[in-house]
Structures are given as structure tokens and as C-alpha cells.
């Protein structure tokens, strides 16, 4: 499976980003973090490449002094 289409669950997203669950969902709701994908009635996940892109943007913003 291509990593571009790999889905990761909440625990992995929290570990990758260092965000708390509350901060993550606040950021999703404000449009600052990629939206999750509903994978069943009671489960959701995130597209791994989108989370990695978000992390990359944060690292690049650090380099130019943007927050």
C-alpha cells in the first residue's frame, strides 16, 4: 500500500505530533490540522501523509520564524 493512502489511528497521530487529544481536535475544528477520515461508524483515522505534511510545515515555519 502506498504511504500516501495509509491511515493512522489517534494514538499514532498524538505520538507523531506531541499534541494532546484536546489540542488536536481544536486544531482540526479550526482548520489548522487535517481532518480525520471516518473508517466505520465508531472509528476514524488520519491520512499519514497529511499528518507528515503538517509536521513538515511546522518545522519549515520554525526556520522562517512563523508560528
XYZ file of N, CA and C in Angstrom:
201
model
N 0.842 -1.183 0.000
C 0.000 0.000 0.000
C 0.884 1.242 0.000
N 0.527 2.194 -0.810
C 1.254 3.449 -0.866
C 1.072 4.197 0.447
N 2.155 4.778 0.941
C 2.075 5.536 2.181
C 1.140 6.726 2.054
N 0.951 7.234 0.842
C 0.059 8.367 0.627
C -1.364 8.036 1.041
N -1.710 6.754 1.047
C -3.061 6.346 1.384
C -3.121 5.546 2.678
N -2.055 5.556 3.438
C -2.038 4.819 4.694
C -2.775 5.617 5.759
N -3.640 4.931 6.504
C -4.394 5.574 7.571
C -3.771 5.227 8.914
N -3.756 6.216 9.809
C -3.214 6.003 11.147
C -4.248 6.444 12.174
N -4.258 5.746 13.290
C -5.240 5.996 14.333
C -4.783 7.124 15.265
N -5.699 7.558 16.112
C -5.483 8.696 17.000
C -4.203 8.580 17.826
N -3.962 7.452 18.444
C -2.781 7.298 19.303
C -1.494 7.565 18.536
N -1.442 7.135 17.294
C -0.248 7.354 16.473
C -0.113 8.833 16.124
N -1.224 9.477 15.791
C -1.201 10.915 15.472
C -0.707 11.707 16.677
N -1.221 11.384 17.853
C -0.802 12.090 19.066
C 0.682 11.884 19.327
N 1.159 10.674 19.118
C 2.582 10.387 19.316
C 3.441 11.135 18.299
N 3.013 11.154 17.051
C 3.786 11.819 15.995
C 3.867 13.326 16.211
N 2.768 13.935 16.670
C 2.698 15.393 16.752
C 3.053 15.967 18.109
N 2.885 15.175 19.159
C 3.105 15.687 20.506
C 1.934 16.496 21.028
N 0.843 16.551 20.273
C -0.346 17.283 20.703
C -1.150 16.462 21.697
N -1.919 17.155 22.532
C -2.881 16.461 23.377
C -4.116 16.182 22.525
N -4.955 15.293 22.996
C -6.187 14.973 22.269
C -7.058 16.220 22.102
N -7.175 17.007 23.152
C -7.980 18.237 23.097
C -7.410 19.216 22.082
N -6.102 19.438 22.128
C -5.459 20.368 21.185
C -5.608 19.897 19.750
N -5.481 18.604 19.551
C -5.625 18.057 18.207
C -7.016 18.359 17.649
N -8.049 18.020 18.406
C -9.405 18.228 17.906
C -9.752 19.713 17.763
N -9.225 20.562 18.633
C -9.425 22.007 18.469
C -8.786 22.493 17.171
N -7.601 21.984 16.871
C -6.904 22.357 15.647
C -7.634 21.838 14.408
N -8.173 20.630 14.480
C -8.967 20.089 13.371
C -10.182 20.988 13.138
N -10.880 21.331 14.224
C -12.100 22.138 14.108
C -11.834 23.544 13.593
N -10.651 24.085 13.869
C -10.317 25.433 13.391
C -9.697 25.427 12.001
N -9.461 24.233 11.452
C -8.870 24.134 10.120
C -7.355 24.134 10.114
N -6.738 24.057 11.288
C -5.285 24.088 11.371
C -4.614 22.733 11.285
N -5.399 21.671 11.272
C -4.865 20.321 11.210
C -5.756 19.513 10.284
N -5.196 18.563 9.546
C -6.007 17.770 8.605
C -7.184 17.074 9.293
N -8.288 17.000 8.593
C -9.472 16.320 9.118
C -9.283 14.816 9.082
N -9.942 14.171 10.018
C -9.897 12.719 10.062
C -10.860 12.113 9.040
N -10.666 10.834 8.773
C -11.471 10.076 7.816
C -12.274 9.062 8.612
N -13.567 9.039 8.396
C -14.418 8.062 9.069
C -14.201 6.701 8.418
N -13.767 5.709 9.205
C -13.500 4.389 8.634
C -14.550 3.358 9.034
N -15.362 3.718 10.002
C -16.519 2.908 10.375
C -17.434 3.790 11.211
N -18.524 3.232 11.656
C -19.481 4.030 12.428
C -18.856 4.651 13.675
N -17.931 3.924 14.294
C -17.358 4.387 15.557
C -15.853 4.606 15.506
N -15.259 4.583 14.325
C -13.807 4.722 14.217
C -13.422 5.747 13.164
N -12.321 6.411 13.437
C -11.779 7.344 12.454
C -10.259 7.246 12.472
N -9.657 7.786 11.439
C -8.205 7.758 11.297
C -7.791 8.972 10.478
N -6.487 9.185 10.379
C -5.937 10.280 9.590
C -5.073 9.719 8.480
N -4.974 10.465 7.392
C -4.096 10.088 6.293
C -2.662 10.424 6.732
N -1.818 9.413 6.776
C -0.463 9.566 7.297
C 0.305 10.673 6.580
N 0.221 10.729 5.275
C 0.981 11.736 4.518
C 0.516 13.155 4.851
N -0.766 13.337 5.157
C -1.276 14.664 5.524
C -0.730 15.090 6.883
N -0.642 14.155 7.811
C -0.071 14.449 9.129
C 1.418 14.779 8.975
N 2.123 14.015 8.155
C 3.538 14.285 7.915
C 3.740 15.651 7.265
N 2.854 16.027 6.344
C 2.943 17.351 5.716
C 2.733 18.456 6.744
N 1.793 18.262 7.669
C 1.531 19.240 8.729
C 2.785 19.414 9.588
N 3.420 18.305 9.941
C 4.648 18.358 10.742
C 5.744 19.099 9.971
N 5.876 18.789 8.692
C 6.888 19.449 7.857
C 6.651 20.959 7.804
N 5.390 21.375 7.678
C 5.056 22.806 7.657
C 5.455 23.480 8.966
N 5.241 22.808 10.088
C 5.617 23.371 11.390
C 7.142 23.532 11.485
N 7.867 22.549 10.987
C 9.330 22.627 11.012
C 9.816 23.757 10.113
N 9.244 23.876 8.919
C 9.645 24.931 7.994
C 9.287 26.308 8.538
N 8.141 26.434 9.210
C 7.738 27.721 9.790
C 8.715 28.154 10.873
N 9.252 27.181 11.573
C 10.247 27.477 12.619
C 11.467 28.141 12.002
N 11.847 27.687 10.832
C 13.039 28.200 10.160
C 12.888 29.646 9.738
N 11.640 30.059 9.442
C 11.434 31.438 8.993
C 10.786 32.300 10.070
N 10.601 31.722 11.270
C 10.098 32.498 12.395
C 8.600 32.694 12.410
N 7.832 31.892 11.687
C 6.376 31.999 11.674
C 5.815 30.983 12.645
N 4.763 31.342 13.352
C 4.127 30.413 14.303
C 2.747 30.088 13.896
